[in-house]
């Protein structure tokens, strides 16, 4: 063949004999990650349902820190785990099944880092707006002071 596929995953730590074995290995890995997500989604352990950090005390420094860290103040570790596992699965699917690993470094970075930046920005916007909507539902109309 003109181009042989690489039959190793996890940076060469796990090697397969042929493409069929590799496909099964990748399927098992992605299934395990999905299984972890489903189990965590069903059981929702209480320890993962508490926010990562609490809001800071009022004042100039506290208000500034609350504003800067607002997407993370009320973020539950369970949500963070779901976000990370979803990104891991998407990256691994692109890396292995879309043969991104075999491309040049510049193209890989352009393909991978652009969506990573945009998804991170989307998560930031959703968490910020979700927090605002939550405040509106629980304390009535909230006007932002700009």
PDB file of C-alpha atoms in Angstrom:
ATOM      1  CA  UNK A   1       0.000   0.000   0.000  1.00  0.00           C
ATOM      2  CA  UNK A   2       1.073   3.561  -0.604  1.00  0.00           C
ATOM      3  CA  UNK A   3       0.240   4.688   2.906  1.00  0.00           C
ATOM      4  CA  UNK A   4       0.105   2.489   5.961  1.00  0.00           C
ATOM      5  CA  UNK A   5      -2.148   3.486   8.849  1.00  0.00           C
ATOM      6  CA  UNK A   6      -0.656   3.754  12.298  1.00  0.00           C
ATOM      7  CA  UNK A   7      -1.955   0.932  14.460  1.00  0.00           C
ATOM      8  CA  UNK A   8      -1.114   2.372  17.884  1.00  0.00           C
ATOM      9  CA  UNK A   9      -3.246   4.481  20.192  1.00  0.00           C
ATOM     10  CA  UNK A  10      -2.533   6.441  23.380  1.00  0.00           C
ATOM     11  CA  UNK A  11       0.794   7.723  21.985  1.00  0.00           C
ATOM     12  CA  UNK A  12       2.018   4.237  21.117  1.00  0.00           C
ATOM     13  CA  UNK A  13       1.266   2.632  24.481  1.00  0.00           C
ATOM     14  CA  UNK A  14      -1.307   0.239  23.002  1.00  0.00           C
ATOM     15  CA  UNK A  15      -0.539  -1.390  19.638  1.00  0.00           C
ATOM     16  CA  UNK A  16      -2.784  -3.512  17.432  1.00  0.00           C
ATOM     17  CA  UNK A  17      -2.065  -6.062  14.696  1.00  0.00           C
ATOM     18  CA  UNK A  18      -4.505  -4.754  12.105  1.00  0.00           C
ATOM     19  CA  UNK A  19      -7.111  -2.060  11.465  1.00  0.00           C
ATOM     20  CA  UNK A  20     -10.031  -4.195  12.633  1.00  0.00           C
ATOM     21  CA  UNK A  21      -8.451  -4.717  16.053  1.00  0.00           C
ATOM     22  CA  UNK A  22      -7.712  -1.014  16.289  1.00  0.00           C
ATOM     23  CA  UNK A  23     -11.300  -0.093  15.450  1.00  0.00           C
ATOM     24  CA  UNK A  24     -12.526  -2.430  18.193  1.00  0.00           C
ATOM     25  CA  UNK A  25      -9.994  -0.981  20.649  1.00  0.00           C
ATOM     26  CA  UNK A  26     -11.099   2.583  19.907  1.00  0.00           C
ATOM     27  CA  UNK A  27     -14.763   1.532  20.135  1.00  0.00           C
ATOM     28  CA  UNK A  28     -14.150   0.005  23.564  1.00  0.00           C
ATOM     29  CA  UNK A  29     -12.333   3.145  24.771  1.00  0.00           C
ATOM     30  CA  UNK A  30     -15.100   5.470  23.573  1.00  0.00           C
ATOM     31  CA  UNK A  31     -17.744   3.135  25.017  1.00  0.00           C
ATOM     32  CA  UNK A  32     -16.037   3.202  28.422  1.00  0.00           C
ATOM     33  CA  UNK A  33     -15.903   7.005  28.418  1.00  0.00           C
ATOM     34  CA  UNK A  34     -19.588   7.128  27.431  1.00  0.00           C
ATOM     35  CA  UNK A  35     -20.438   4.580  30.135  1.00  0.00           C
ATOM     36  CA  UNK A  36     -18.724   6.758  32.759  1.00  0.00           C
ATOM     37  CA  UNK A  37     -20.773   9.747  31.558  1.00  0.00           C
ATOM     38  CA  UNK A  38     -24.038   7.797  31.671  1.00  0.00           C
ATOM     39  CA  UNK A  39     -23.370   6.345  35.143  1.00  0.00           C
ATOM     40  CA  UNK A  40     -22.441   9.773  36.520  1.00  0.00           C
ATOM     41  CA  UNK A  41     -25.539  11.274  34.867  1.00  0.00           C
ATOM     42  CA  UNK A  42     -27.838   8.675  36.399  1.00  0.00           C
ATOM     43  CA  UNK A  43     -26.438   8.528  39.933  1.00  0.00           C
ATOM     44  CA  UNK A  44     -25.218  12.135  40.316  1.00  0.00           C
ATOM     45  CA  UNK A  45     -22.973  11.632  43.359  1.00  0.00           C
ATOM     46  CA  UNK A  46     -23.669  14.199  46.069  1.00  0.00           C
ATOM     47  CA  UNK A  47     -20.003  15.104  46.408  1.00  0.00           C
ATOM     48  CA  UNK A  48     -19.927  16.197  42.745  1.00  0.00           C
ATOM     49  CA  UNK A  49     -23.088  18.324  43.061  1.00  0.00           C
ATOM     50  CA  UNK A  50     -21.566  21.020  45.305  1.00  0.00           C
ATOM     51  CA  UNK A  51     -20.075  24.119  43.620  1.00  0.00           C
ATOM     52  CA  UNK A  52     -16.312  24.221  43.195  1.00  0.00           C
ATOM     53  CA  UNK A  53     -15.851  27.507  45.073  1.00  0.00           C
ATOM     54  CA  UNK A  54     -18.221  29.825  46.882  1.00  0.00           C
ATOM     55  CA  UNK A  55     -18.776  33.490  46.127  1.00  0.00           C
ATOM     56  CA  UNK A  56     -16.269  35.947  47.572  1.00  0.00           C
ATOM     57  CA  UNK A  57     -17.015  38.533  50.270  1.00  0.00           C
ATOM     58  CA  UNK A  58     -18.417  41.882  49.103  1.00  0.00           C
ATOM     59  CA  UNK A  59     -16.043  44.742  48.445  1.00  0.00           C
ATOM     60  CA  UNK A  60     -13.899  45.896  45.559  1.00  0.00           C
ATOM     61  CA  UNK A  61     -11.615  42.856  45.447  1.00  0.00           C
ATOM     62  CA  UNK A  62     -14.457  40.414  46.150  1.00  0.00           C
ATOM     63  CA  UNK A  63     -16.718  41.971  43.511  1.00  0.00           C
ATOM     64  CA  UNK A  64     -13.916  41.901  40.956  1.00  0.00           C
ATOM     65  CA  UNK A  65     -13.143  38.260  41.703  1.00  0.00           C
ATOM     66  CA  UNK A  66     -16.867  37.383  41.577  1.00  0.00           C
ATOM     67  CA  UNK A  67     -17.106  39.033  38.152  1.00  0.00           C
ATOM     68  CA  UNK A  68     -13.965  37.379  36.776  1.00  0.00           C
ATOM     69  CA  UNK A  69     -14.722  33.930  38.172  1.00  0.00           C
ATOM     70  CA  UNK A  70     -18.526  34.017  37.752  1.00  0.00           C
ATOM     71  CA  UNK A  71     -18.599  31.105  35.256  1.00  0.00           C
ATOM     72  CA  UNK A  72     -16.717  28.927  37.755  1.00  0.00           C
ATOM     73  CA  UNK A  73     -18.140  30.029  41.105  1.00  0.00           C
ATOM     74  CA  UNK A  74     -21.354  28.056  40.772  1.00  0.00           C
ATOM     75  CA  UNK A  75     -19.999  25.370  38.426  1.00  0.00           C
ATOM     76  CA  UNK A  76     -20.537  21.897  39.783  1.00  0.00           C
ATOM     77  CA  UNK A  77     -17.680  19.412  39.368  1.00  0.00           C
ATOM     78  CA  UNK A  78     -20.108  17.009  37.673  1.00  0.00           C
ATOM     79  CA  UNK A  79     -20.727  19.550  34.904  1.00  0.00           C
ATOM     80  CA  UNK A  80     -17.000  20.100  34.526  1.00  0.00           C
ATOM     81  CA  UNK A  81     -16.468  16.331  34.226  1.00  0.00           C
ATOM     82  CA  UNK A  82     -19.143  16.130  31.497  1.00  0.00           C
ATOM     83  CA  UNK A  83     -17.551  19.014  29.577  1.00  0.00           C
ATOM     84  CA  UNK A  84     -14.059  17.488  29.759  1.00  0.00           C
ATOM     85  CA  UNK A  85     -15.181  13.958  28.820  1.00  0.00           C
ATOM     86  CA  UNK A  86     -17.167  15.285  25.856  1.00  0.00           C
ATOM     87  CA  UNK A  87     -14.149  17.216  24.585  1.00  0.00           C
ATOM     88  CA  UNK A  88     -11.937  14.132  25.061  1.00  0.00           C
ATOM     89  CA  UNK A  89     -14.329  12.003  23.019  1.00  0.00           C
ATOM     90  CA  UNK A  90     -14.651  14.576  20.235  1.00  0.00           C
ATOM     91  CA  UNK A  91     -10.879  15.050  20.063  1.00  0.00           C
ATOM     92  CA  UNK A  92     -10.206  11.325  19.998  1.00  0.00           C
ATOM     93  CA  UNK A  93     -12.782  10.701  17.267  1.00  0.00           C
ATOM     94  CA  UNK A  94     -11.191  13.413  15.124  1.00  0.00           C
ATOM     95  CA  UNK A  95      -7.675  12.206  15.956  1.00  0.00           C
ATOM     96  CA  UNK A  96      -8.236   8.543  15.080  1.00  0.00           C
ATOM     97  CA  UNK A  97     -11.232   8.190  12.780  1.00  0.00           C
ATOM     98  CA  UNK A  98     -10.640  11.353  10.770  1.00  0.00           C
ATOM     99  CA  UNK A  99      -6.902  10.516  10.557  1.00  0.00           C
ATOM    100  CA  UNK A 100      -5.900  13.859  11.989  1.00  0.00           C
ATOM    101  CA  UNK A 101      -2.831  12.228  13.482  1.00  0.00           C
ATOM    102  CA  UNK A 102      -1.388  11.692   9.990  1.00  0.00           C
ATOM    103  CA  UNK A 103      -1.649  15.354   8.937  1.00  0.00           C
ATOM    104  CA  UNK A 104       1.001  18.057   9.215  1.00  0.00           C
ATOM    105  CA  UNK A 105       1.364  19.949  12.487  1.00  0.00           C
ATOM    106  CA  UNK A 106       0.017  23.266  11.146  1.00  0.00           C
ATOM    107  CA  UNK A 107      -3.153  21.705   9.760  1.00  0.00           C
ATOM    108  CA  UNK A 108      -3.704  19.707  12.961  1.00  0.00           C
ATOM    109  CA  UNK A 109      -3.418  22.839  15.066  1.00  0.00           C
ATOM    110  CA  UNK A 110      -5.728  24.821  12.796  1.00  0.00           C
ATOM    111  CA  UNK A 111      -8.346  22.088  12.899  1.00  0.00           C
ATOM    112  CA  UNK A 112      -8.094  21.324  16.626  1.00  0.00           C
ATOM    113  CA  UNK A 113      -7.415  24.671  18.320  1.00  0.00           C
ATOM    114  CA  UNK A 114     -10.080  26.658  16.489  1.00  0.00           C
ATOM    115  CA  UNK A 115     -12.992  24.512  17.747  1.00  0.00           C
ATOM    116  CA  UNK A 116     -11.379  24.235  21.202  1.00  0.00           C
ATOM    117  CA  UNK A 117     -11.310  28.023  21.449  1.00  0.00           C
ATOM    118  CA  UNK A 118     -14.856  28.387  20.096  1.00  0.00           C
ATOM    119  CA  UNK A 119     -16.257  25.660  22.361  1.00  0.00           C
ATOM    120  CA  UNK A 120     -14.547  27.206  25.391  1.00  0.00           C
ATOM    121  CA  UNK A 121     -16.032  30.575  24.459  1.00  0.00           C
ATOM    122  CA  UNK A 122     -19.475  28.998  24.014  1.00  0.00           C
ATOM    123  CA  UNK A 123     -19.250  27.299  27.421  1.00  0.00           C
ATOM    124  CA  UNK A 124     -18.240  30.634  29.009  1.00  0.00           C
ATOM    125  CA  UNK A 125     -21.188  32.444  27.387  1.00  0.00           C
ATOM    126  CA  UNK A 126     -23.674  29.697  28.323  1.00  0.00           C
ATOM    127  CA  UNK A 127     -22.519  29.625  31.943  1.00  0.00           C
ATOM    128  CA  UNK A 128     -22.611  33.416  32.256  1.00  0.00           C
ATOM    129  CA  UNK A 129     -26.047  33.776  30.690  1.00  0.00           C
ATOM    130  CA  UNK A 130     -27.364  30.732  32.538  1.00  0.00           C
ATOM    131  CA  UNK A 131     -26.293  32.269  35.845  1.00  0.00           C
ATOM    132  CA  UNK A 132     -28.063  35.520  34.907  1.00  0.00           C
ATOM    133  CA  UNK A 133     -31.278  33.675  33.953  1.00  0.00           C
ATOM    134  CA  UNK A 134     -31.090  31.707  37.223  1.00  0.00           C
ATOM    135  CA  UNK A 135     -30.807  34.963  39.179  1.00  0.00           C
ATOM    136  CA  UNK A 136     -33.810  36.416  37.327  1.00  0.00           C
ATOM    137  CA  UNK A 137     -36.000  33.415  38.120  1.00  0.00           C
ATOM    138  CA  UNK A 138     -35.071  33.391  41.795  1.00  0.00           C
ATOM    139  CA  UNK A 139     -34.862  37.081  42.653  1.00  0.00           C
ATOM    140  CA  UNK A 140     -36.908  38.860  40.015  1.00  0.00           C
ATOM    141  CA  UNK A 141     -35.580  41.380  37.535  1.00  0.00           C
ATOM    142  CA  UNK A 142     -31.853  42.000  37.823  1.00  0.00           C
ATOM    143  CA  UNK A 143     -30.354  45.038  36.116  1.00  0.00           C
ATOM    144  CA  UNK A 144     -26.682  44.940  35.289  1.00  0.00           C
ATOM    145  CA  UNK A 145     -24.741  48.062  36.201  1.00  0.00           C
ATOM    146  CA  UNK A 146     -22.280  48.841  33.453  1.00  0.00           C
TER     147      UNK A 146
END
